[in-house]
Amino acid sequence: MKHWIVCAAALLAAHAWAAENSMPPTKSAATANVERGRKLLISRQETGCVLCHKIPGMKEGGDMGPNLGGLSQRMTADQIRQRIADWRAVNPQTFMPAYFSTKGLHNVAKPQIGKTVLTEQGLEDIVAYLLDATKGP
Ligand code: HEC
């Protein structure tokens, strides 16, 4: 009996982890564009990703976050999408900004209130670039 309860709890926990840890494609995934993703990633104003990450295909890159080389070998598209959209559900202490959330963002300028940093299309474009740029040989 006890055993059963422990098993059920472990299953529930695993399920919650998987759900928080990944985000299914949005409807804009169908029109994702690698080149638009590259432009967003490289833009310090629009995303600032290169301030913290080294990214394949880009010269400049910071060291605050992990090198994104080989990303598609260690994460699924859904996991990459979740990382960019909002990683706070999994790691509340994260330095990584939530790019597709309107909740709990600090120092948001008035015209930006209620808006996400990335559009749904922008999020999908970035996921497309990262998958393309880090796919195996
Ligand atoms: C302020 C610094 C910062 C910025 C800006 C930033 N990130 Fe991150 N990112 C991090 C850190 C730190 C981590 C490590 C995970 C954590 O903190 O939980 C991370 C993790 C990741 C990961 C998971 C990598 C792995 O191997 O585990 C991906 C993918 C990612 N970031 C993509 C992006 C993209 C795309 C952008 C721009 C839209 C971006 N990041 C902007 C700091 C940043």
Coordinates of C-alpha atoms and ligand atoms in Angstrom, one line a residue:
M1 CA 0.0 0.0 0.0
K2 CA 2.7 2.5 1.1
H3 CA 4.7 1.5 -2.0
W4 CA 1.8 2.4 -4.2
I5 CA 1.5 5.9 -2.7
V6 CA 5.2 6.6 -3.2
C7 CA 5.0 5.4 -6.8
A8 CA 2.0 7.6 -7.5
A9 CA 3.7 10.6 -6.0
A10 CA 6.8 10.1 -8.0
L11 CA 4.7 9.8 -11.2
L12 CA 2.9 13.0 -10.5
A13 CA 6.2 14.8 -9.8
A14 CA 7.7 13.5 -13.0
H15 CA 4.6 14.7 -14.9
A16 CA 4.7 18.2 -13.4
W17 CA 8.4 18.5 -14.2
A18 CA 7.9 17.5 -17.8
A19 CA 5.0 20.0 -18.2
E20 CA 6.9 22.9 -16.7
N21 CA 10.0 21.9 -18.5
S22 CA 8.6 22.1 -22.0
M23 CA 6.2 24.2 -24.0
P24 CA 4.3 22.9 -27.0
P25 CA 4.6 24.8 -30.4
T26 CA 2.4 27.8 -30.7
K27 CA 0.4 28.4 -33.9
S28 CA 3.2 30.6 -35.2
A29 CA 5.6 27.5 -35.4
A30 CA 4.3 26.7 -38.9
T31 CA 5.7 30.0 -40.2
A32 CA 8.9 30.0 -38.2
N33 CA 11.8 31.5 -40.1
V34 CA 15.5 30.8 -39.4
E35 CA 16.8 34.1 -40.8
R36 CA 14.4 36.2 -38.8
G37 CA 15.4 34.2 -35.7
R38 CA 19.1 35.0 -36.4
K39 CA 18.3 38.7 -36.6
L40 CA 16.4 38.7 -33.3
L41 CA 19.2 36.7 -31.6
I42 CA 21.9 39.0 -32.7
S43 CA 20.1 42.2 -31.7
R44 CA 21.2 43.6 -28.4
Q45 CA 18.2 45.9 -28.3
E46 CA 15.5 43.4 -29.1
T47 CA 16.7 40.4 -27.1
G48 CA 20.2 40.8 -25.8
C49 CA 20.7 37.0 -26.0
V50 CA 24.4 37.5 -27.1
L51 CA 25.1 39.5 -24.0
C52 CA 24.9 36.3 -22.0
H53 CA 25.3 33.4 -24.5
K54 CA 27.7 32.3 -27.1
I55 CA 25.6 31.2 -30.1
P56 CA 26.7 29.2 -33.1
G57 CA 27.0 31.4 -36.2
M58 CA 27.5 34.6 -34.1
K59 CA 30.8 36.2 -33.4
E60 CA 30.1 38.0 -30.2
G61 CA 28.8 36.2 -27.1
G62 CA 28.8 36.6 -23.3
D63 CA 29.6 34.0 -20.6
M64 CA 26.9 34.6 -18.1
G65 CA 24.7 31.8 -19.6
P66 CA 25.7 28.4 -21.1
N67 CA 27.2 28.2 -24.6
L68 CA 24.3 27.3 -26.8
G69 CA 26.5 25.2 -29.1
G70 CA 25.1 21.7 -29.6
L71 CA 21.8 22.7 -28.0
S72 CA 19.6 20.5 -30.2
Q73 CA 21.6 17.5 -29.0
R74 CA 20.7 18.1 -25.3
M75 CA 17.2 19.6 -25.6
T76 CA 14.0 19.1 -27.5
A77 CA 12.3 22.0 -29.4
D78 CA 9.7 22.1 -26.7
Q79 CA 12.3 22.4 -23.9
I80 CA 14.1 25.2 -25.8
R81 CA 10.9 27.1 -26.3
Q82 CA 10.1 26.8 -22.5
R83 CA 13.6 28.1 -21.6
I84 CA 13.1 31.2 -23.7
A85 CA 9.4 31.8 -22.9
D86 CA 9.7 31.6 -19.1
W87 CA 12.2 29.5 -17.1
R88 CA 11.1 30.9 -13.7
A89 CA 8.6 28.1 -13.2
V90 CA 11.5 25.6 -13.0
N91 CA 14.2 27.9 -11.6
P92 CA 12.8 30.9 -9.7
Q93 CA 16.3 32.2 -9.2
T94 CA 17.2 32.2 -12.9
F95 CA 19.1 35.1 -14.4
M96 CA 17.5 34.3 -17.7
P97 CA 14.8 36.8 -18.6
A98 CA 11.3 35.5 -19.4
Y99 CA 10.8 36.6 -23.0
F100 CA 7.2 35.3 -23.5
S101 CA 5.5 36.2 -20.3
T102 CA 3.7 39.3 -18.9
K103 CA 3.8 38.1 -15.3
G104 CA 6.1 39.5 -12.6
L105 CA 8.4 41.4 -14.9
H106 CA 10.3 44.2 -13.2
N107 CA 11.0 47.7 -14.4
V108 CA 8.6 47.4 -17.3
A109 CA 8.1 50.7 -19.2
K110 CA 4.5 51.9 -19.3
P111 CA 3.8 51.2 -23.0
Q112 CA 5.2 47.7 -22.5
I113 CA 2.9 46.7 -19.7
G114 CA 0.9 43.6 -20.6
K115 CA 3.2 42.9 -23.6
T116 CA 5.7 40.1 -23.9
V117 CA 9.3 40.9 -25.0
L118 CA 9.1 38.5 -27.9
T119 CA 6.0 38.0 -30.1
E120 CA 4.8 34.5 -30.6
Q121 CA 6.4 34.5 -34.0
G122 CA 9.6 35.9 -32.7
L123 CA 9.8 33.1 -30.1
E124 CA 9.3 30.5 -32.8
D125 CA 11.8 32.1 -35.2
I126 CA 14.4 31.9 -32.5
V127 CA 13.7 28.3 -31.7
A128 CA 14.0 27.5 -35.4
Y129 CA 17.4 29.2 -35.7
L130 CA 18.7 27.5 -32.6
L131 CA 17.6 24.1 -33.8
D132 CA 19.0 24.7 -37.3
A133 CA 22.3 26.2 -36.1
T134 CA 23.0 23.4 -33.6
K135 CA 21.9 20.3 -35.5
G136 CA 24.4 17.5 -35.8
P137 CA 26.7 16.9 -38.7
Ligands
HEC1 C1 21.0 38.1 -18.4 C2 21.6 37.0 -19.1 C3 20.8 36.1 -20.1 C4 20.1 36.6 -21.2 C5 20.0 38.0 -21.7 C6 19.6 35.4 -21.9 N1 20.0 34.3 -21.2 FE1 19.6 32.4 -21.7 N2 20.4 31.7 -20.0 C7 21.0 32.5 -19.0 C8 21.4 31.7 -17.9 C9 22.2 32.2 -16.7 C10 21.1 30.4 -18.2 C11 21.3 29.1 -17.4 C12 20.0 28.6 -16.8 C13 19.4 29.2 -15.6 O1 19.7 30.3 -15.2 O2 18.4 28.6 -15.1 C14 20.4 30.4 -19.5 C15 19.9 29.3 -20.2 C16 19.5 29.3 -21.5 C17 19.2 28.1 -22.3 C18 19.4 26.7 -21.9 C19 20.8 26.3 -22.3 C20 21.3 25.0 -21.7 O3 22.2 24.4 -22.3 O4 20.9 24.6 -20.6 C21 18.8 28.6 -23.5 C22 18.3 27.7 -24.7 C23 18.8 30.0 -23.5 N3 19.3 30.4 -22.3 C24 18.5 30.8 -24.6 C25 18.5 32.2 -24.6 C26 17.9 33.1 -25.6 C27 17.4 32.5 -27.0 C28 18.0 34.4 -25.2 C29 17.5 35.6 -25.9 C30 16.1 35.5 -26.4 C31 18.6 34.3 -23.9 N4 18.9 33.0 -23.5 C32 18.9 35.4 -23.1 C33 21.2 33.9 -19.1 C34 20.7 34.7 -20.1

